[in-house]
Amino acid sequence: MTSLPQFAVALPEIVLAIGALVLVLVGAIAGDRTTGLINGLAVALLAVAGVLVLAAPVETAPAFGGGFTADAFARFMKVLAYVAAIGALALSFDYMRREGFARYEYAVLVVLSTLGMSLMISASDLITLYLGLELQSLALYVIAAIHRDDVRSTEAGLKYFVLGALSSGMLLYGASLVYGTTGAIGFADIAASIEDAQTVSLGLIFGIVFLLAGFAFKISAVPFHMWTPDVYEGAPTPITAFFASATKVAGVAMFVRAVSEAFPGVTQEWRQVVVFVAIASMALGSFAAIGQRNLKRLMAYSSIGHMGYVLVGLAAGTPEGVRGVAIYAAIYVAMTLGAFACILSMRVGDRYVESIDDLAGLSRTKPAMAFVLSMILFSLAGIPPLAGFFAKFYVFYAAVNAGLYPLAVIGFVLSVVGAFYYLRIVKIIYFDEPTVEFAPMTAAAKLVLTLAGGFTLLYFVYPAPLTSAAQAAAASLF
């Protein structure tokens, strides 16, 4: 492959990198008075990158020495990550202006973090994967603590940094063990080396376990979830929305590509780890959220549970399972952005509130918002015919077809348990007496809530486009 086609394959990433540098220069020269301009340019930049991803031809052969892939799976997950980043950015502008910490650096850091996500999603060797992961993570550490005058935000950033450094070390150690036992860093070369070997070495097993531990941290799966509730609660709410949507997409994509392309010959070995992590995540997400009174902490445990359901599809180790993971990721992004659009609309005067009890009687004061939020909560619980039901259906169906009957049954039972805390919020919205009345929603929150709510409600009417795209994405990995 010549150099020009290689650069064409990575054109979205190149545009994001150059655009971020230009935004830094504009902000450094003109200062914070250009914050509004830079915010708008950042959204436009992410939208352009998304268009370039959709317009680019699908390349099955890795570029840049085998380290970068632009296949159908990369296209699908990149578009999801860009949509999530745009949604989180749109929700953040009014919030940050009202809270008094609007800075141009924020949008630039979001763009840089999204660039790291793009590299993670397209990574087809261990070095590219780690470079993308660190580019994303370094920006996220700063974003979490960007409200420097807020002790909770500073604490969230510090916790995420310390635990993130630990997880990166584990991932690097795992990558070094895999390289030491296979002599390769490219996913295809690793798979070929494992296939040629007569037996699976103990060093390779340990390497895979450490790699999966690093991946599990990035998607906040049990037992590497400990940072999630504190960071979700402490970080500013729109930044929590970014953590809960875009970063999860990139983490899931990294997880899926690595195990599908690098370790197809040792499926039984990594499946044991994934099954354990999936069950533990679903269980913790279902039970730990029951006692929560803060909406952001509840969404943290909800995200832990949903990552468990995502891993049910991955545990199948089949194209059908990866298709379920892709569909689940798309629906999860829509539900999460819709939920956070409502949380960011919980404003009483100039004060934002986060308690579940503050939603009491919302159906009488804001009936439209109450209805859409309730539908999103029903969807998160997996109640048909909403989108969340189909997300769980596809991953459980794949698990059953792969013979993982106990995993599917456990997941179904825990889904019923988890429905309790979502239904409790709906009860508070419709049956409790109003205690406060929220200020009018911003235009951005209305738009995000309308799009997310419409997708969640009407997905069952015409699911074919998403299903077909997810099918093509899964097929490109096998």
Short mmCIF file of C-alpha atoms in Angstrom, two decimals:
data_model
loop_
_atom_site.label_atom_id
_atom_site.label_comp_id
_atom_site.label_asym_id
_atom_site.label_seq_id
_atom_site.Cartn_x
_atom_site.Cartn_y
_atom_site.Cartn_z
CA MET A 1 0.00 0.00 0.00
CA THR A 2 1.43 3.39 -0.94
CA SER A 3 1.74 6.21 1.55
CA LEU A 4 -1.11 8.30 0.09
CA PRO A 5 -3.84 5.66 0.50
CA GLN A 6 -2.57 5.02 4.03
CA PHE A 7 -3.06 8.65 4.96
CA ALA A 8 -6.47 8.61 3.27
CA VAL A 9 -7.49 5.69 5.51
CA ALA A 10 -6.61 7.77 8.59
CA LEU A 11 -8.06 11.03 7.27
CA PRO A 12 -10.63 11.44 10.11
CA GLU A 13 -7.87 11.10 12.71
CA ILE A 14 -5.61 13.52 10.81
CA VAL A 15 -8.42 16.08 10.61
CA LEU A 16 -9.08 15.75 14.35
CA ALA A 17 -5.39 16.13 15.20
CA ILE A 18 -4.82 19.19 13.01
CA GLY A 19 -8.13 20.71 14.11
CA ALA A 20 -7.24 20.29 17.78
CA LEU A 21 -3.88 22.02 17.23
CA VAL A 22 -5.60 24.92 15.44
CA LEU A 23 -8.12 25.26 18.29
CA VAL A 24 -5.29 25.32 20.83
CA LEU A 25 -3.56 28.11 18.91
CA VAL A 26 -6.76 30.14 18.62
CA GLY A 27 -7.46 29.77 22.32
CA ALA A 28 -3.89 30.49 23.38
CA ILE A 29 -3.75 33.68 21.30
CA ALA A 30 -7.23 35.06 21.97
CA GLY A 31 -7.91 33.64 25.45
CA ASP A 32 -11.17 32.57 27.06
CA ARG A 33 -13.23 35.13 25.15
CA THR A 34 -13.12 32.72 22.21
CA THR A 35 -14.63 29.88 24.26
CA GLY A 36 -17.96 30.03 22.43
CA LEU A 37 -16.26 30.01 19.03
CA ILE A 38 -13.99 27.11 19.96
CA ASN A 39 -16.93 25.14 21.35
CA GLY A 40 -18.80 25.52 18.08
CA LEU A 41 -15.72 24.66 16.01
CA ALA A 42 -15.10 21.55 18.13
CA VAL A 43 -18.62 20.27 17.44
CA ALA A 44 -18.18 21.03 13.72
CA LEU A 45 -14.81 19.26 13.72
CA LEU A 46 -16.28 16.10 15.22
CA ALA A 47 -19.16 16.23 12.74
CA VAL A 48 -16.72 16.55 9.81
CA ALA A 49 -14.71 13.60 11.13
CA GLY A 50 -17.91 11.55 11.31
CA VAL A 51 -18.79 12.42 7.71
CA LEU A 52 -15.28 11.47 6.59
CA VAL A 53 -15.60 8.11 8.33
CA LEU A 54 -18.88 7.40 6.56
CA ALA A 55 -17.56 8.62 3.19
CA ALA A 56 -14.28 6.71 3.30
CA PRO A 57 -14.09 3.30 1.59
CA VAL A 58 -13.94 0.32 3.90
CA GLU A 59 -10.40 -1.09 4.00
CA THR A 60 -10.00 -4.69 5.10
CA ALA A 61 -6.18 -4.66 5.05
CA PRO A 62 -4.49 -2.84 7.97
CA ALA A 63 -2.43 0.24 7.07
CA PHE A 64 0.70 1.79 8.61
CA GLY A 65 2.59 -1.45 8.95
CA GLY A 66 -0.43 -3.38 10.16
CA GLY A 67 -1.17 -1.11 13.12
CA PHE A 68 -4.27 0.72 11.88
CA THR A 69 -7.51 -0.76 10.51
CA ALA A 70 -10.41 1.07 8.88
CA ASP A 71 -12.89 -1.79 8.47
CA ALA A 72 -16.67 -1.80 8.87
CA PHE A 73 -16.39 -2.41 12.62
CA ALA A 74 -14.14 0.63 13.04
CA ARG A 75 -16.55 2.75 10.99
CA PHE A 76 -19.55 1.71 13.08
CA MET A 77 -17.91 2.33 16.46
CA LYS A 78 -16.21 5.58 15.42
CA VAL A 79 -19.50 7.09 14.31
CA LEU A 80 -21.00 6.10 17.66
CA ALA A 81 -18.10 7.68 19.55
CA TYR A 82 -18.35 10.91 17.55
CA VAL A 83 -22.11 11.12 18.07
CA ALA A 84 -21.67 10.58 21.81
CA ALA A 85 -18.93 13.24 21.98
CA ILE A 86 -21.05 15.76 20.06
CA GLY A 87 -24.04 15.08 22.32
CA ALA A 88 -21.98 15.49 25.49
CA LEU A 89 -20.39 18.69 24.18
CA ALA A 90 -23.76 20.17 23.23
CA LEU A 91 -25.10 19.46 26.73
CA SER A 92 -22.09 21.05 28.42
CA PHE A 93 -21.97 24.61 27.08
CA ASP A 94 -24.85 26.14 29.04
CA TYR A 95 -23.93 24.21 32.19
CA MET A 96 -20.32 25.38 32.21
CA ARG A 97 -21.32 28.98 31.53
CA ARG A 98 -23.77 28.97 34.43
CA GLU A 99 -21.30 27.29 36.77
CA GLY A 100 -18.64 29.86 35.92
CA PHE A 101 -15.83 27.63 34.60
CA ALA A 102 -16.30 27.86 30.83
CA ARG A 103 -12.82 27.50 29.35
CA TYR A 104 -11.72 26.95 25.78
CA GLU A 105 -9.45 24.09 26.86
CA TYR A 106 -12.45 21.89 27.61
CA ALA A 107 -13.60 21.48 24.00
CA VAL A 108 -10.01 20.96 22.84
CA LEU A 109 -9.52 18.20 25.41
CA VAL A 110 -12.74 16.51 24.30
CA VAL A 111 -11.50 16.55 20.69
CA LEU A 112 -8.11 15.11 21.73
CA SER A 113 -9.80 12.44 23.83
CA THR A 114 -12.04 11.52 20.88
CA LEU A 115 -8.93 11.29 18.68
CA GLY A 116 -7.52 8.79 21.16
CA MET A 117 -10.78 6.84 20.98
CA SER A 118 -10.51 6.72 17.18
CA LEU A 119 -7.02 5.25 17.43
CA MET A 120 -8.21 2.70 20.00
CA ILE A 121 -11.09 1.62 17.79
CA SER A 122 -8.86 1.21 14.70
CA ALA A 123 -5.86 -0.27 16.54
CA SER A 124 -4.74 -3.62 15.13
CA ASP A 125 -1.55 -3.98 17.11
CA LEU A 126 -0.65 -3.55 20.78
CA ILE A 127 1.41 -0.38 20.33
CA THR A 128 -1.30 1.57 18.46
CA LEU A 129 -3.83 0.38 21.00
CA TYR A 130 -1.75 1.67 23.90
CA LEU A 131 -1.01 5.01 22.22
CA GLY A 132 -4.71 5.60 21.59
CA LEU A 133 -5.61 4.54 25.10
CA GLU A 134 -3.13 6.93 26.70
CA LEU A 135 -4.12 9.84 24.45
CA GLN A 136 -7.73 9.33 25.50
CA SER A 137 -6.91 8.82 29.17
CA LEU A 138 -4.56 11.79 29.63
CA ALA A 139 -7.23 14.13 28.27
CA LEU A 140 -9.90 12.52 30.46
CA TYR A 141 -7.85 12.97 33.65
CA VAL A 142 -7.77 16.71 33.04
CA ILE A 143 -11.41 16.92 31.99
CA ALA A 144 -12.59 15.19 35.17
CA ALA A 145 -10.82 17.81 37.31
CA ILE A 146 -11.46 20.82 35.06
CA HIS A 147 -13.64 22.57 37.67
CA ARG A 148 -10.63 23.53 39.79
CA ASP A 149 -12.67 25.43 42.39
CA ASP A 150 -14.80 22.37 43.17
CA VAL A 151 -13.28 19.88 45.64
CA ARG A 152 -15.41 17.02 44.28
CA SER A 153 -14.20 17.60 40.71
CA THR A 154 -10.56 17.74 41.80
CA GLU A 155 -10.98 14.57 43.84
CA ALA A 156 -12.64 12.81 40.90
CA GLY A 157 -9.76 13.72 38.58
CA LEU A 158 -7.15 12.53 41.08
CA LYS A 159 -8.91 9.21 41.73
CA TYR A 160 -9.29 8.57 38.04
CA PHE A 161 -5.64 9.42 37.39
CA VAL A 162 -4.25 7.13 40.11
CA LEU A 163 -6.43 4.16 39.22
CA GLY A 164 -6.04 4.81 35.49
CA ALA A 165 -2.26 4.70 35.84
CA LEU A 166 -2.57 1.37 37.66
CA SER A 167 -4.76 -0.09 34.91
CA SER A 168 -2.41 1.15 32.19
CA GLY A 169 0.46 -0.59 33.97
CA MET A 170 -1.50 -3.84 34.09
CA LEU A 171 -2.36 -3.55 30.41
CA LEU A 172 1.27 -2.87 29.50
CA TYR A 173 2.43 -5.83 31.56
CA GLY A 174 -0.08 -8.04 29.80
CA ALA A 175 1.01 -6.73 26.40
CA SER A 176 4.67 -7.46 27.24
CA LEU A 177 3.80 -11.03 28.27
CA VAL A 178 1.85 -11.57 25.05
CA TYR A 179 4.75 -10.23 23.01
CA GLY A 180 7.25 -12.30 24.97
CA THR A 181 5.36 -15.54 24.36
CA THR A 182 4.28 -14.96 20.75
CA GLY A 183 7.04 -12.67 19.43
CA ALA A 184 4.44 -10.45 17.76
CA ILE A 185 2.55 -7.23 18.46
CA GLY A 186 0.11 -7.24 15.52
CA PHE A 187 -3.23 -8.88 16.28
CA ALA A 188 -3.11 -11.05 13.13
CA ASP A 189 0.48 -12.11 13.87
CA ILE A 190 -0.41 -12.95 17.48
CA ALA A 191 -3.33 -15.09 16.28
CA ALA A 192 -1.09 -16.89 13.76
CA SER A 193 1.57 -17.55 16.41
CA ILE A 194 -1.01 -19.02 18.80
CA GLU A 195 -2.43 -21.19 16.02
CA ASP A 196 1.03 -22.53 15.13
CA ALA A 197 1.86 -23.39 18.74
CA GLN A 198 1.07 -26.90 19.93
CA THR A 199 0.03 -25.79 23.42
CA VAL A 200 -1.04 -22.55 25.06
CA SER A 201 1.76 -21.36 27.34
CA LEU A 202 1.19 -20.17 30.88
CA GLY A 203 2.84 -16.85 30.05
CA LEU A 204 0.31 -16.21 27.30
CA ILE A 205 -2.58 -16.97 29.65
CA PHE A 206 -1.25 -14.50 32.22
CA GLY A 207 -0.71 -11.94 29.46
CA ILE A 208 -4.31 -12.27 28.28
CA VAL A 209 -5.61 -11.97 31.85
CA PHE A 210 -3.66 -8.75 32.46
CA LEU A 211 -4.77 -7.34 29.11
CA LEU A 212 -8.40 -8.09 29.92
CA ALA A 213 -7.95 -6.47 33.34
CA GLY A 214 -6.81 -3.26 31.65
CA PHE A 215 -9.74 -3.40 29.24
CA ALA A 216 -12.19 -4.05 32.08
CA PHE A 217 -11.00 -0.93 33.90
CA LYS A 218 -11.63 1.24 30.86
CA ILE A 219 -15.24 0.07 30.58
CA SER A 220 -15.67 0.09 34.40
CA ALA A 221 -16.45 -3.61 34.67
CA VAL A 222 -16.24 -5.48 37.98
CA PRO A 223 -13.81 -5.90 39.77
CA PHE A 224 -12.17 -2.79 38.26
CA HIS A 225 -15.20 -0.55 38.72
CA MET A 226 -14.21 1.14 41.98
CA TRP A 227 -13.48 4.52 40.39
CA THR A 228 -16.80 4.83 38.57
CA PRO A 229 -19.32 5.99 41.23
CA ASP A 230 -16.97 8.58 42.75
CA VAL A 231 -15.81 9.97 39.40
CA TYR A 232 -19.34 10.07 37.99
CA GLU A 233 -20.62 11.93 41.05
CA GLY A 234 -17.65 14.27 41.46
CA ALA A 235 -17.06 15.33 37.87
CA PRO A 236 -19.28 18.08 36.37
CA THR A 237 -22.46 16.49 35.01
CA PRO A 238 -21.85 16.99 31.26
CA ILE A 239 -18.38 15.49 31.68
CA THR A 240 -19.99 12.53 33.40
CA ALA A 241 -22.22 12.20 30.33
CA PHE A 242 -19.08 12.06 28.16
CA PHE A 243 -17.54 9.42 30.43
CA ALA A 244 -20.74 7.37 30.38
CA SER A 245 -21.21 7.37 26.60
CA ALA A 246 -18.23 8.03 24.32
CA THR A 247 -15.52 6.43 26.46
CA LYS A 248 -17.61 3.29 26.90
CA VAL A 249 -17.98 2.91 23.13
CA ALA A 250 -14.22 3.13 22.60
CA GLY A 251 -13.48 0.75 25.47
CA VAL A 252 -15.96 -1.85 24.21
CA ALA A 253 -14.58 -1.57 20.66
CA MET A 254 -11.02 -2.05 21.93
CA PHE A 255 -12.09 -5.06 24.00
CA VAL A 256 -13.98 -6.70 21.12
CA ARG A 257 -11.31 -6.18 18.46
CA ALA A 258 -8.45 -7.40 20.64
CA VAL A 259 -10.05 -10.69 21.69
CA SER A 260 -11.67 -11.36 18.29
CA GLU A 261 -8.61 -10.68 16.13
CA ALA A 262 -5.68 -11.52 18.40
CA PHE A 263 -6.99 -14.47 20.43
CA PRO A 264 -9.50 -16.45 18.34
CA GLY A 265 -7.46 -19.61 18.93
CA VAL A 266 -7.82 -19.42 22.72
CA THR A 267 -11.49 -18.52 22.97
CA GLN A 268 -12.15 -20.95 25.82
CA GLU A 269 -9.37 -19.38 27.91
CA TRP A 270 -10.47 -15.73 27.62
CA ARG A 271 -14.15 -16.63 27.67
CA GLN A 272 -13.84 -17.81 31.29
CA VAL A 273 -12.58 -14.37 32.31
CA VAL A 274 -15.23 -12.53 30.29
CA VAL A 275 -18.07 -14.67 31.69
CA PHE A 276 -16.94 -14.02 35.26
CA VAL A 277 -16.60 -10.27 34.67
CA ALA A 278 -19.99 -10.15 32.92
CA ILE A 279 -21.82 -11.90 35.77
CA ALA A 280 -20.07 -9.85 38.45
CA SER A 281 -20.81 -6.58 36.62
CA MET A 282 -24.46 -7.42 36.06
CA ALA A 283 -24.87 -8.44 39.70
CA LEU A 284 -23.17 -5.38 41.16
CA GLY A 285 -25.00 -3.05 38.79
CA SER A 286 -28.33 -4.58 39.76
CA PHE A 287 -27.94 -4.67 43.54
CA ALA A 288 -25.63 -1.75 44.37
CA ALA A 289 -27.84 0.79 42.58
CA ILE A 290 -30.88 -0.03 44.71
CA GLY A 291 -29.74 2.07 47.68
CA GLN A 292 -28.54 5.09 45.68
CA ARG A 293 -30.22 8.47 46.13
CA ASN A 294 -27.95 10.48 43.82
CA LEU A 295 -28.86 10.18 40.14
CA LYS A 296 -25.27 10.35 38.91
CA ARG A 297 -24.14 7.57 41.24
CA LEU A 298 -27.15 5.53 40.13
CA MET A 299 -26.14 6.06 36.49
CA ALA A 300 -22.63 4.91 37.43
CA TYR A 301 -23.89 1.59 38.77
CA SER A 302 -26.29 1.36 35.85
CA SER A 303 -23.36 1.70 33.43
CA ILE A 304 -21.46 -1.03 35.29
CA GLY A 305 -24.46 -3.33 34.89
CA HIS A 306 -24.88 -2.51 31.20
CA MET A 307 -21.22 -3.23 30.51
CA GLY A 308 -21.90 -6.66 31.99
CA TYR A 309 -24.69 -7.21 29.46
CA VAL A 310 -22.39 -6.07 26.66
CA LEU A 311 -19.83 -8.67 27.73
CA VAL A 312 -22.50 -11.38 27.54
CA GLY A 313 -22.51 -10.85 23.77
CA LEU A 314 -18.71 -10.83 23.63
CA ALA A 315 -18.50 -14.07 25.64
CA ALA A 316 -20.30 -15.87 22.82
CA GLY A 317 -17.18 -15.36 20.68
CA THR A 318 -19.22 -15.41 17.45
CA PRO A 319 -20.14 -12.85 14.76
CA GLU A 320 -23.65 -12.99 16.16
CA GLY A 321 -22.35 -11.99 19.57
CA VAL A 322 -20.32 -9.09 18.18
CA ARG A 323 -23.40 -7.92 16.29
CA GLY A 324 -25.28 -7.89 19.58
CA VAL A 325 -22.48 -5.90 21.21
CA ALA A 326 -22.54 -3.30 18.41
CA ILE A 327 -26.32 -2.89 18.60
CA TYR A 328 -26.17 -2.69 22.40
CA ALA A 329 -23.50 0.03 22.23
CA ALA A 330 -25.59 2.15 19.85
CA ILE A 331 -28.75 1.86 21.93
CA TYR A 332 -26.82 2.43 25.17
CA VAL A 333 -25.39 5.72 23.83
CA ALA A 334 -28.88 6.97 22.96
CA MET A 335 -30.34 6.01 26.34
CA THR A 336 -27.43 7.50 28.27
CA LEU A 337 -27.43 10.84 26.45
CA GLY A 338 -31.20 11.09 26.91
CA ALA A 339 -30.92 10.37 30.62
CA PHE A 340 -28.18 12.97 31.11
CA ALA A 341 -30.13 15.56 29.10
CA CYS A 342 -32.81 15.19 31.78
CA ILE A 343 -30.33 15.27 34.68
CA LEU A 344 -28.80 18.48 33.28
CA SER A 345 -32.31 19.96 33.11
CA MET A 346 -32.80 19.51 36.86
CA ARG A 347 -32.10 23.14 37.65
CA VAL A 348 -33.86 25.13 40.37
CA GLY A 349 -33.01 28.77 39.81
CA ASP A 350 -29.25 28.86 39.40
CA ARG A 351 -28.67 25.62 41.30
CA TYR A 352 -28.40 22.17 39.73
CA VAL A 353 -29.81 19.29 41.78
CA GLU A 354 -28.99 15.60 41.45
CA SER A 355 -31.16 13.78 43.99
CA ILE A 356 -33.72 11.23 42.84
CA ASP A 357 -36.20 12.75 45.28
CA ASP A 358 -36.03 16.04 43.36
CA LEU A 359 -37.87 14.30 40.51
CA ALA A 360 -40.98 13.94 42.69
CA GLY A 361 -44.13 14.99 40.83
CA LEU A 362 -42.24 15.80 37.61
CA SER A 363 -45.23 14.53 35.62
CA ARG A 364 -47.27 17.50 36.86
CA THR A 365 -44.68 20.23 36.41
CA LYS A 366 -42.91 18.98 33.23
CA PRO A 367 -45.16 16.28 31.66
CA ALA A 368 -43.22 15.96 28.37
CA MET A 369 -39.87 15.61 30.13
CA ALA A 370 -41.40 13.16 32.61
CA PHE A 371 -42.78 10.97 29.82
CA VAL A 372 -39.54 10.80 27.81
CA LEU A 373 -37.41 10.21 30.92
CA SER A 374 -39.76 7.43 32.02
CA MET A 375 -39.53 5.77 28.61
CA ILE A 376 -35.72 5.97 28.76
CA LEU A 377 -35.78 4.40 32.23
CA PHE A 378 -38.09 1.63 31.01
CA SER A 379 -35.69 1.09 28.11
CA LEU A 380 -32.68 0.90 30.46
CA ALA A 381 -34.62 -1.75 32.37
CA GLY A 382 -35.10 -3.72 29.13
CA ILE A 383 -38.90 -3.51 28.90
CA PRO A 384 -40.39 -4.18 25.42
CA PRO A 385 -40.99 -2.77 22.88
CA LEU A 386 -38.41 -0.10 23.71
CA ALA A 387 -34.88 -0.13 22.28
CA GLY A 388 -33.27 -1.39 25.49
CA PHE A 389 -35.24 -4.63 25.24
CA PHE A 390 -33.78 -5.39 21.80
CA ALA A 391 -30.27 -4.56 23.02
CA LYS A 392 -30.52 -7.26 25.68
CA PHE A 393 -32.37 -9.63 23.36
CA TYR A 394 -29.53 -9.69 20.82
CA VAL A 395 -26.77 -10.40 23.36
CA PHE A 396 -28.80 -13.06 25.20
CA TYR A 397 -29.75 -14.67 21.88
CA ALA A 398 -26.09 -14.88 20.90
CA ALA A 399 -25.16 -16.38 24.28
CA VAL A 400 -27.87 -19.04 23.98
CA ASN A 401 -26.78 -19.96 20.45
CA ALA A 402 -23.19 -20.30 21.72
CA GLY A 403 -24.35 -22.74 24.40
CA LEU A 404 -23.89 -20.33 27.31
CA TYR A 405 -27.28 -21.09 28.84
CA PRO A 406 -26.35 -20.40 32.50
CA LEU A 407 -24.93 -16.99 31.54
CA ALA A 408 -28.09 -16.06 29.65
CA VAL A 409 -30.35 -17.18 32.52
CA ILE A 410 -28.30 -15.31 35.13
CA GLY A 411 -28.34 -12.20 32.95
CA PHE A 412 -32.11 -12.39 32.53
CA VAL A 413 -32.70 -12.78 36.28
CA LEU A 414 -30.37 -9.89 37.14
CA SER A 415 -32.09 -7.76 34.51
CA VAL A 416 -35.34 -8.27 36.39
CA VAL A 417 -33.65 -7.29 39.66
CA GLY A 418 -32.14 -4.19 38.07
CA ALA A 419 -35.54 -3.09 36.77
CA PHE A 420 -36.54 -2.31 40.37
CA TYR A 421 -34.51 0.85 40.78
CA TYR A 422 -35.56 2.20 37.37
CA LEU A 423 -39.23 1.59 38.16
CA ARG A 424 -38.80 3.24 41.56
CA ILE A 425 -37.77 6.47 39.81
CA VAL A 426 -40.82 6.27 37.53
CA LYS A 427 -42.99 5.84 40.64
CA ILE A 428 -41.44 8.98 42.17
CA ILE A 429 -42.02 10.92 38.94
CA TYR A 430 -45.70 10.01 38.62
CA PHE A 431 -47.01 9.31 42.11
CA ASP A 432 -45.12 11.53 44.57
CA GLU A 433 -46.05 15.12 45.35
CA PRO A 434 -43.95 17.82 43.64
CA THR A 435 -41.29 19.43 45.84
CA VAL A 436 -39.53 21.73 43.34
CA GLU A 437 -40.15 23.05 39.85
CA PHE A 438 -37.30 22.98 37.36
CA ALA A 439 -36.31 25.87 35.13
CA PRO A 440 -37.04 25.57 31.37
CA MET A 441 -34.83 23.17 29.43
CA THR A 442 -32.11 24.59 27.21
CA ALA A 443 -32.39 24.22 23.43
CA ALA A 444 -29.47 21.76 23.36
CA ALA A 445 -31.02 19.58 26.08
CA LYS A 446 -34.37 19.59 24.25
CA LEU A 447 -32.70 18.54 21.00
CA VAL A 448 -30.65 15.75 22.59
CA LEU A 449 -33.64 14.50 24.59
CA THR A 450 -35.90 14.56 21.53
CA LEU A 451 -33.46 12.61 19.36
CA ALA A 452 -32.51 10.12 22.08
CA GLY A 453 -36.09 9.66 23.24
CA GLY A 454 -37.39 9.29 19.68
CA PHE A 455 -34.77 6.64 18.91
CA THR A 456 -35.52 4.77 22.13
CA LEU A 457 -39.27 4.82 21.57
CA LEU A 458 -39.39 4.15 17.84
CA TYR A 459 -36.45 1.81 17.27
CA PHE A 460 -38.77 -1.21 16.98
CA VAL A 461 -40.60 0.40 14.04
CA TYR A 462 -37.61 0.16 11.68
CA PRO A 463 -34.58 -1.57 13.22
CA ALA A 464 -33.15 -2.80 9.90
CA PRO A 465 -30.56 -0.02 9.25
CA LEU A 466 -28.87 -0.40 12.63
CA THR A 467 -29.07 -4.20 12.52
CA SER A 468 -27.57 -4.35 9.02
CA ALA A 469 -24.74 -1.97 9.93
CA ALA A 470 -23.99 -3.99 13.06
CA GLN A 471 -24.04 -7.22 11.04
CA ALA A 472 -21.51 -5.81 8.57
CA ALA A 473 -19.36 -4.53 11.44
CA ALA A 474 -19.31 -7.96 13.09
CA ALA A 475 -18.57 -9.77 9.83
CA SER A 476 -15.48 -7.63 9.25
CA LEU A 477 -13.83 -9.06 12.38
CA PHE A 478 -14.22 -12.72 11.42
#
